[in-house]
XYZ file of C-alpha atoms in Angstrom:
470
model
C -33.717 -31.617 6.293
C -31.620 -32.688 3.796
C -28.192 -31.431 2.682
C -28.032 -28.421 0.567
C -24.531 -29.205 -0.467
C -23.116 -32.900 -1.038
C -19.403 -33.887 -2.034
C -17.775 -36.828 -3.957
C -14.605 -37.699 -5.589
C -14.517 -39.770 -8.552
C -11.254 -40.179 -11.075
C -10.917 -38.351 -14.016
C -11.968 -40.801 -16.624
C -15.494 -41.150 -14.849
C -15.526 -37.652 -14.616
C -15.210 -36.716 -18.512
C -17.254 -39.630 -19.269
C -20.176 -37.736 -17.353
C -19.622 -34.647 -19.081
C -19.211 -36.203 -22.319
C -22.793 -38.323 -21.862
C -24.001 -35.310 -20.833
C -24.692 -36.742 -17.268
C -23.081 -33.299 -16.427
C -24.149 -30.610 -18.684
C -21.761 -27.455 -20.006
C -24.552 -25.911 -20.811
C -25.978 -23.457 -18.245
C -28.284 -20.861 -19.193
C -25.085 -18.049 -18.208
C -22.172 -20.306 -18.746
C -19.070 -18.142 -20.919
C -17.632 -19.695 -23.290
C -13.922 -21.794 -23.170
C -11.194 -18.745 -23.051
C -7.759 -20.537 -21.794
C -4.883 -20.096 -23.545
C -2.387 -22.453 -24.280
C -0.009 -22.274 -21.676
C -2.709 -22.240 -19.197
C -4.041 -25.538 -20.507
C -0.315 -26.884 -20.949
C 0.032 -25.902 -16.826
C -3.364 -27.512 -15.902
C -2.237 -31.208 -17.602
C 1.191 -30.963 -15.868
C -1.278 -30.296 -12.475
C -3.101 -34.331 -13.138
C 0.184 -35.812 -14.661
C 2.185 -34.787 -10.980
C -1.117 -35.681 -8.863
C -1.045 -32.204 -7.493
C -3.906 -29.924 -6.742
C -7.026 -28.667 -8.568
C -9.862 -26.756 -6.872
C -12.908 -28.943 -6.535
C -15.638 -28.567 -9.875
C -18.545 -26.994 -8.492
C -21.986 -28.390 -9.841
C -25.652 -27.359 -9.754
C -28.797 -30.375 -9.839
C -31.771 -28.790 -11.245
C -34.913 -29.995 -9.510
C -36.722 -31.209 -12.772
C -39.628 -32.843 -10.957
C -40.406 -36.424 -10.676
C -37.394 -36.782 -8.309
C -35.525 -36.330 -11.583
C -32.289 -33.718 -11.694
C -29.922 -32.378 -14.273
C -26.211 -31.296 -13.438
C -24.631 -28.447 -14.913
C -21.252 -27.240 -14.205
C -21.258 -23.594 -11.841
C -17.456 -23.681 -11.414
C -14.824 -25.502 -13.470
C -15.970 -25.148 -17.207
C -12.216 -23.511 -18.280
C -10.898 -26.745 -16.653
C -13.438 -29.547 -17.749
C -12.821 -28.218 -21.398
C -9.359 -28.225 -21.347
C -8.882 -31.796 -19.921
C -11.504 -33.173 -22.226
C -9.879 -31.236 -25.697
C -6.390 -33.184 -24.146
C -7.972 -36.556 -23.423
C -10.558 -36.971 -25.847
C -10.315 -34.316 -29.015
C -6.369 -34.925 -29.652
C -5.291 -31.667 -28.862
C -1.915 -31.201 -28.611
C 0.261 -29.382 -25.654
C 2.492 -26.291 -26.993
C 6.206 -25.193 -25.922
C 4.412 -23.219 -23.165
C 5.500 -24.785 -20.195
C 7.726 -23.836 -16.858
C 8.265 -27.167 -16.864
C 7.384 -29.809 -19.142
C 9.607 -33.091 -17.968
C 7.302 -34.957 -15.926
C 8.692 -38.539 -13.909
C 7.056 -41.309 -13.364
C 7.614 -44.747 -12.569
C 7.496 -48.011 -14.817
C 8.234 -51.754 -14.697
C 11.323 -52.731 -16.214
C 11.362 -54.821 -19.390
C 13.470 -56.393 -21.056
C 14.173 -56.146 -25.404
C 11.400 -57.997 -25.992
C 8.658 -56.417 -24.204
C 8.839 -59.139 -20.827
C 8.808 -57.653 -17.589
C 12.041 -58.064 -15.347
C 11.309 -59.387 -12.320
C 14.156 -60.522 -9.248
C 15.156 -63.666 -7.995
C 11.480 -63.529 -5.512
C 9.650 -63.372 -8.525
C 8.679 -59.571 -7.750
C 8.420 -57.248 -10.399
C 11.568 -54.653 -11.045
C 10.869 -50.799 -11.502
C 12.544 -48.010 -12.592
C 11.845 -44.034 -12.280
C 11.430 -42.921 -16.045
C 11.148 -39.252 -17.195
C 9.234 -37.993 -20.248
C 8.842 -34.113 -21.981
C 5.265 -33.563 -22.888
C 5.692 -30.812 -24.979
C 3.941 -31.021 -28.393
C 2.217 -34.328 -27.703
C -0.896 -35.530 -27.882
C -2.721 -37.845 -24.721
C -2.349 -41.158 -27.164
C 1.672 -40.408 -27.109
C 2.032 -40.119 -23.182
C 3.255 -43.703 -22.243
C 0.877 -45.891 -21.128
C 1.841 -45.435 -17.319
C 1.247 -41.369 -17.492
C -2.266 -42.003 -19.654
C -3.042 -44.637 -16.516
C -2.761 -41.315 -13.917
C -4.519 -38.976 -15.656
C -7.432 -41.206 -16.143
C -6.910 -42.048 -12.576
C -6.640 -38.379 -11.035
C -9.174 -37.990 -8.212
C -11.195 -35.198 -9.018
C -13.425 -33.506 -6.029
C -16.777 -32.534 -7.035
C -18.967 -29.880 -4.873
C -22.657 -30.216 -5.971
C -25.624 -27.544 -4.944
C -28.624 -29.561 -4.551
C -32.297 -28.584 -5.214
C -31.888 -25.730 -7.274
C -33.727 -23.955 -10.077
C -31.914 -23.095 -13.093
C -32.031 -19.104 -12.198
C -30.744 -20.466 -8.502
C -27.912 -21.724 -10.515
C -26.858 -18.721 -12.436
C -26.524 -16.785 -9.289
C -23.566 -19.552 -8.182
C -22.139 -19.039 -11.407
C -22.268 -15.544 -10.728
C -20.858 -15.875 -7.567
C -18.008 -18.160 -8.168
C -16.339 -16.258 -11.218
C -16.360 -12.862 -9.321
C -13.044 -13.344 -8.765
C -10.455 -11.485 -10.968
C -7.143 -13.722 -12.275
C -4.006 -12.692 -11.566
C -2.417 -9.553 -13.590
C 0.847 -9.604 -15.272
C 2.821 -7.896 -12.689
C 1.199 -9.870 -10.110
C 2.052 -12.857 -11.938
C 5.575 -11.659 -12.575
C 5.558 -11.507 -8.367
C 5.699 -15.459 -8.049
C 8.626 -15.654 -10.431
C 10.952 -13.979 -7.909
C 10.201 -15.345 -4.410
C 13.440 -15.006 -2.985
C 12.993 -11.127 -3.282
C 9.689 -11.017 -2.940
C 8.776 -9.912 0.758
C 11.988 -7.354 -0.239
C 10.616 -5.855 -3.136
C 6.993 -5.306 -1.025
C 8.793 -3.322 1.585
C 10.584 -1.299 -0.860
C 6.985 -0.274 -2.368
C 6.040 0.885 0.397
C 9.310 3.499 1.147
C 9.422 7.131 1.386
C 9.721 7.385 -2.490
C 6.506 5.634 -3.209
C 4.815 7.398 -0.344
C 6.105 10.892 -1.556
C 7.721 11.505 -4.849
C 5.096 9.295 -6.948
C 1.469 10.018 -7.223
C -0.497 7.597 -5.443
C -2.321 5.546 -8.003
C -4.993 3.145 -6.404
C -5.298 0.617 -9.016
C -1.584 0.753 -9.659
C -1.126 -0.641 -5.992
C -3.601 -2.920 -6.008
C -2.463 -4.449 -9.529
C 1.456 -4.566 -8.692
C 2.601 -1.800 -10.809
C 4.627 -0.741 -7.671
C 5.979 -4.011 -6.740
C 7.071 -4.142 -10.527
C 8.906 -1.226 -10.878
C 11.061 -2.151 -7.723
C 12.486 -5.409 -9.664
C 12.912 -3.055 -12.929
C 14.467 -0.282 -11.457
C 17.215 -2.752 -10.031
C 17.351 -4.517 -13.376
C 17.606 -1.320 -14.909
C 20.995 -0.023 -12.379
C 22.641 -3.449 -12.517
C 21.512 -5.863 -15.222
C 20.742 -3.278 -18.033
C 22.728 -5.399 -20.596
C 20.406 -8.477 -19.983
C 16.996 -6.928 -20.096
C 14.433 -8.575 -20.495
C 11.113 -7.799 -22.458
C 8.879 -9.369 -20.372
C 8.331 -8.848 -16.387
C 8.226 -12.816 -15.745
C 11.762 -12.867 -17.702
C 13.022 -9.860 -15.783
C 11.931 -11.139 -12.740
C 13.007 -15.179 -13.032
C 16.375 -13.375 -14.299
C 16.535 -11.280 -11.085
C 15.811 -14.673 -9.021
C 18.976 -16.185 -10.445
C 21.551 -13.154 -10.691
C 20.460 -10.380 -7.896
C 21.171 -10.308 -4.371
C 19.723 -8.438 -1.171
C 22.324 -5.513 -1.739
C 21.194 -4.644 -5.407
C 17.779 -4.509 -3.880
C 18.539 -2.670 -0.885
C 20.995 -0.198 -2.869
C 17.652 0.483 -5.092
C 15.756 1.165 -1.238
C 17.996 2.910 -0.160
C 18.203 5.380 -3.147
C 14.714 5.789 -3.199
C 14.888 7.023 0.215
C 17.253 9.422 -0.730
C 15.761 10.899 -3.283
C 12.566 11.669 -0.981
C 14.477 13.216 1.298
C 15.752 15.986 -0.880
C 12.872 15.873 -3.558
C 9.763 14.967 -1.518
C 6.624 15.655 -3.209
C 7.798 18.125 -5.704
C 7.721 16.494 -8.709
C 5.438 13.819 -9.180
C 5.085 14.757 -12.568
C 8.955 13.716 -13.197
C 8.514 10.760 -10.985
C 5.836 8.970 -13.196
C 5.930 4.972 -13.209
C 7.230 4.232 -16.391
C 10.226 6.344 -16.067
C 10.561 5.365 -11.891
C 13.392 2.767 -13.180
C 15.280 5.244 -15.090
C 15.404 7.614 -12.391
C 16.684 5.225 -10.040
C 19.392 4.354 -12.199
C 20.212 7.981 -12.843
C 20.643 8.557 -9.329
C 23.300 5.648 -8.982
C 25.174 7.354 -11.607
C 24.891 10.862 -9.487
C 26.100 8.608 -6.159
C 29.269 8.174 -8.035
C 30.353 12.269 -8.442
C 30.767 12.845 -4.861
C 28.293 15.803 -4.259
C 25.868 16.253 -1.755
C 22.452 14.539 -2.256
C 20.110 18.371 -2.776
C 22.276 18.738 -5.909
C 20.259 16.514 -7.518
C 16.984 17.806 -5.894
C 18.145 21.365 -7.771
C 19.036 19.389 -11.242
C 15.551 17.828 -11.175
C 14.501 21.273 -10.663
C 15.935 22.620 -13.473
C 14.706 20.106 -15.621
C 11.336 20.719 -15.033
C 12.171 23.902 -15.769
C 14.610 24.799 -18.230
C 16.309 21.634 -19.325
C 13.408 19.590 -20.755
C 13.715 20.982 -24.229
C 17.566 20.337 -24.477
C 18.766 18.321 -26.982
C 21.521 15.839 -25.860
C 22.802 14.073 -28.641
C 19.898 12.748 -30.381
C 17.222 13.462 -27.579
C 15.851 15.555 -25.149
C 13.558 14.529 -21.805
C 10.690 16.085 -23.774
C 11.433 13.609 -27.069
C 11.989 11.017 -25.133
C 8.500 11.264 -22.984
C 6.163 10.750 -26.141
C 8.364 7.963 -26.744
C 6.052 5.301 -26.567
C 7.291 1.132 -25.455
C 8.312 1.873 -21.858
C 9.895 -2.041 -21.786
C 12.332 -1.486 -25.086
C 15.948 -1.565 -23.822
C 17.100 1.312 -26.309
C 14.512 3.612 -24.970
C 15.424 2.628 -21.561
C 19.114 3.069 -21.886
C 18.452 6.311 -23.894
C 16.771 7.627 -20.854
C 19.555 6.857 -18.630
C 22.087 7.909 -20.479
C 20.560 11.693 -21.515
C 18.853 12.497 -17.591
C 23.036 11.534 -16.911
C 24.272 13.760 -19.075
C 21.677 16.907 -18.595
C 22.594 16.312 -15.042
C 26.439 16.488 -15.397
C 26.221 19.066 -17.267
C 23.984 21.187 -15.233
C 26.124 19.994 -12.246
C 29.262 21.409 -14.184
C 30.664 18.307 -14.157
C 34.031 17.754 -16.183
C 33.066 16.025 -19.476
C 35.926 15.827 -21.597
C 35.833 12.080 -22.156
C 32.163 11.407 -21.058
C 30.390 11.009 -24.256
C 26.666 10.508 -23.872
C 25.197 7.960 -27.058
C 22.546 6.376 -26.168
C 22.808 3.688 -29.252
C 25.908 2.907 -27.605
C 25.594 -0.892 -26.369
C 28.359 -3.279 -24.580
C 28.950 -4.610 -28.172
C 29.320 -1.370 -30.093
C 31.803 0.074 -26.907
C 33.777 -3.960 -26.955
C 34.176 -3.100 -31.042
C 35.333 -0.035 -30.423
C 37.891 0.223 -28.024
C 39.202 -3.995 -28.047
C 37.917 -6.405 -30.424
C 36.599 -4.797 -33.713
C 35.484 -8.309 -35.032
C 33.995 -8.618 -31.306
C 29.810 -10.373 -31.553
C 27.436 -10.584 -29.231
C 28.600 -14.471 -28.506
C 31.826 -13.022 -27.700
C 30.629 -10.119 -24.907
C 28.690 -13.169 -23.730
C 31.729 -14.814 -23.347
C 33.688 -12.283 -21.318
C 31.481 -11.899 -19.211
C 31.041 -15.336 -17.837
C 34.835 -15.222 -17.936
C 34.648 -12.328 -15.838
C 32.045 -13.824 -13.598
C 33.940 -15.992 -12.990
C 36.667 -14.095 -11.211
C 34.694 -10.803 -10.316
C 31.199 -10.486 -8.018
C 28.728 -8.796 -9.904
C 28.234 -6.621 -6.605
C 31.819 -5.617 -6.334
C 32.031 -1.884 -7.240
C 34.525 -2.068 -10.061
C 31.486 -4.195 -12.525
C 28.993 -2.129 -10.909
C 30.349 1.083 -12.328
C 32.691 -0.292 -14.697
C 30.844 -2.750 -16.369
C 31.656 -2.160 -19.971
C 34.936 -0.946 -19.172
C 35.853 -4.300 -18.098
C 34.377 -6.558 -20.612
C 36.719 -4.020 -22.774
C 39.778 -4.920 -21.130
C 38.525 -8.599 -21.036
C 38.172 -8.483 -24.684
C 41.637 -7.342 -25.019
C 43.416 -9.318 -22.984
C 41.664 -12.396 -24.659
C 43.070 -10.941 -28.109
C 46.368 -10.787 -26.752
C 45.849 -14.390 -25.053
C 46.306 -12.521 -21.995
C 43.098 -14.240 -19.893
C 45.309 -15.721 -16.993
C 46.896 -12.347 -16.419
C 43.433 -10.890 -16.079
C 42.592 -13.101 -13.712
C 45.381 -12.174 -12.033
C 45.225 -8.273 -12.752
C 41.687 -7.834 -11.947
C 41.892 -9.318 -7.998
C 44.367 -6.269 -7.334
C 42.184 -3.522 -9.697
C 39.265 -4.482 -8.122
C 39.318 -2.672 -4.797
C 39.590 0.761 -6.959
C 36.684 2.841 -5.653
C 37.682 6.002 -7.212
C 36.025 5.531 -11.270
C 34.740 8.233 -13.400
C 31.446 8.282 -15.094
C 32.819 7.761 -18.443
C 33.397 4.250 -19.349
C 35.943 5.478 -21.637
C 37.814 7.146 -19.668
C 37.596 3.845 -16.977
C 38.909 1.670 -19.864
C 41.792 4.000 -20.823
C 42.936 3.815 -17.177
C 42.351 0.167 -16.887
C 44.335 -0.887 -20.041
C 47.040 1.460 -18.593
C 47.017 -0.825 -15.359
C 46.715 -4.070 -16.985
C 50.019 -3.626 -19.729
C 51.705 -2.143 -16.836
C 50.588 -5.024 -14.642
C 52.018 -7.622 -17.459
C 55.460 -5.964 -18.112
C 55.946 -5.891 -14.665
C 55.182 -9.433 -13.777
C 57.037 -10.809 -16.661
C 53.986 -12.111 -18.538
C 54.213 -10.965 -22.063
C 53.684 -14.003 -24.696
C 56.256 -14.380 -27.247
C 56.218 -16.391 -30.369
């Protein structure tokens, strides 16, 4: 009997050249049409140009009779059309690319074109490197045009089939569902990755949300772990989109942030369980989380917040703090807009300290107040968003981000940054901040943190003798 299924490798170039002649047909009777974007075509051609892998083409040979067959492509069409629009219909690649350098190697030449060769007579190369971005297959140099025509492609082929045989393999091989964009957003922080799963699967997710089937199977869950610890710790650099967040996270978290974020969710089931789901929803999961680091930081016991949730579900929903209220600020809609986030944050915070009686004397809840407006206000009126930039790296550069005095104090001490930088103070900050930063004891207000920091730091310069004259 012979083979139902036969396989072959041929390059590239042979490849199109069959599709093209229409050796190998695009046509199928159920064949969709060409829907890859850009970046996904951009990602494919970076695939051939670094020789790494593609899933074989899958092909079906119509029996025509006569012992004469036609091939038509069951598995592959998204690819074959993208490397034939590169290769043969001058399209050209976009900015889309995680990375676009690709390096090769070439023979050295000399000025006038001749190739360099040593003392044996053997030819000389060098490793070259070249951006593909916004170019066209006729502007790859000739050595990168060589290996894509060269790329070995694999080609599966179902033999002895009708044509309705070969819509069921089409059928069968797209069943399969591409990745969403929080499972996508997964691969962008691998480091964290097995982390985050775990913490998806804690007591909070298990009690205090609503299970939501396609939610779990889609990465909503997984998602909301890497916002809500973007949310508690990195508010001032969110990003809009999950990859962003995520590839951000990959470079600035650490274990701690994430297992601070676990271990608050834990916390939170054990005094709220399943009682209010309905407060608990996903899109405001990262808010809450970062609520409850605030509440860590009054020094009451954990069922105090259990009560204040309570009481917002019952009575405080309609209060207006400011310029919103929890009820306002549900209809809101853009659950990935910073200003809604931080609005959020900043009015469950105050609702709860005031329910919790909480002194509030300098805690002033505004949630269009950003790291800019508070660096204007209190340091550097001429301050810009370069400039908080600035300070901060400055800071970095002195202070972890996962010691407790940037954790809570965040904007307090790009404040005092700011100032001492007006004052050309910047060494003596240095110098201030490795004493201030084993405080423990700060207040919610970062007003109130800033008044007692600038306090410290003039004190700190007097003392030490440090005060620039002209």
């Amino acid at each position: 009997m012979a083979k139902k299924v036969r396989e072959q490798t041929v390059s590239l170039s042979s490849y199109l050249a069959s599709v093209n002649s229409e050796d190998i047909s695009e046509n199928q009777d159920v064949q969709r049409m060409f829907c890859w974007d850009n970046p996904a075509m951009n990602e494919l051609i970076v695939t051939v140009l670094t020789e790494d892998y593609i899933p074989p083409v899958i092909l079906g040979e119509e029996e025509l009779g006569g012992d004469l067959t036609q091939q038509y492509i069951v598995d592959g069409i998204q690819r074959t059309t993208a490397l034939n629009k590169f290769r043969h219909m001058n399209w050209k690649t976009t900015k889309s690319f995680e990375n676009s350098v690709i390096q090769y190697q070439a023979k050295m030449r000399d000025e006038e074109g001749h190739l360099i060769k040593d003392e044996d007579g053997s030819i000389l190369w060098e490793n070259r490197e070249f951006d593909i971005k916004n170019k066209t297959f006729e502007q790859l140099p000739d050595e990168l045009k060589k290996k894509f025509d060269d790329y070995q492609i694999r080609i599966v082929i179902h033999q002895n089939c009708t044509m309705q045989e070969i819509s069921k393999l089409v059928r069968r091989y797209n069943r399969n569902k591409s990745m969403g964009s929080n499972q996508k957003a997964l691969t962008w922080i691998p480091t964290y990755a097995r982390k985050i799963k775990n913490i998806a699967n804690n007591e909070f997710y298990k009690n205090c949300v609503a299970y939501s089937k396609s939610m779990r199977k889609n990465g909503t869950y997984e998602q909301t772990v890497a916002n809500s610890v973007m949310a508690t710790f990195h508010l001032n650099d969110w990003k809009k989109t999950p990859n962003d967040r995520n590839e951000y996270l990959e470079e600035n978290s650490s274990f701690d942030e994430f297992e601070k974020v676990n271990e608050y969710g834990n916390r939170i089931a054990k005094v709220c369980g399943n009682k209010f789901q309905n407060v608990f929803v996903f899109k405001d999961i990262l808010c809450w989380v970062a609520t409850f680091h605030n509440f860590t930081k009054l020094g009451v016991k954990d069922n105090k917040f259990a009560e204040f949730v309570n009481a917002l579900v019952n009575e405080l929903h309609e209060k207006v703090v400011g310029e919103w209220s929890y009820d306002m600020l549900d209809k809101e809609p853009g659950t990935s807009d910073k200003k809604i986030i931080q609005a959020k944050i900043d009015t469950y915070t105050a609702l709860m300290m005031d329910y919790l009686h909480i002194d509030q004397e300098n805690l002033t809840v505004n949630p269009k107040e950003t790291t800019l407006s508070f660096v204007q206000e209190n340091a550097n009126p001429d301050a810009t968003e370069e400039d908080i930039d600035f300070y901060r790296d400055m800071i970095e550069d002195c202070v972890r981000v996962d010691e407790p005095v940037y954790q809570q104090c965040e904007r307090a001490v790009i404040a005092i940054m700011a100032y001492a930088c007006t004052k050309e103070q910047d060494e003596e900050f240095e110098k201030w901040i490795q004493k201030y930063k084993n405080q423990t004891n700060f207040s919610p207000s970062q007003k109130t943190n800033f008044t007692y920091m600038k306090n410290s730091f003039d004190n700190f310069v007097k003392k030490n003798g440090c005060i620039k004259t002209c």
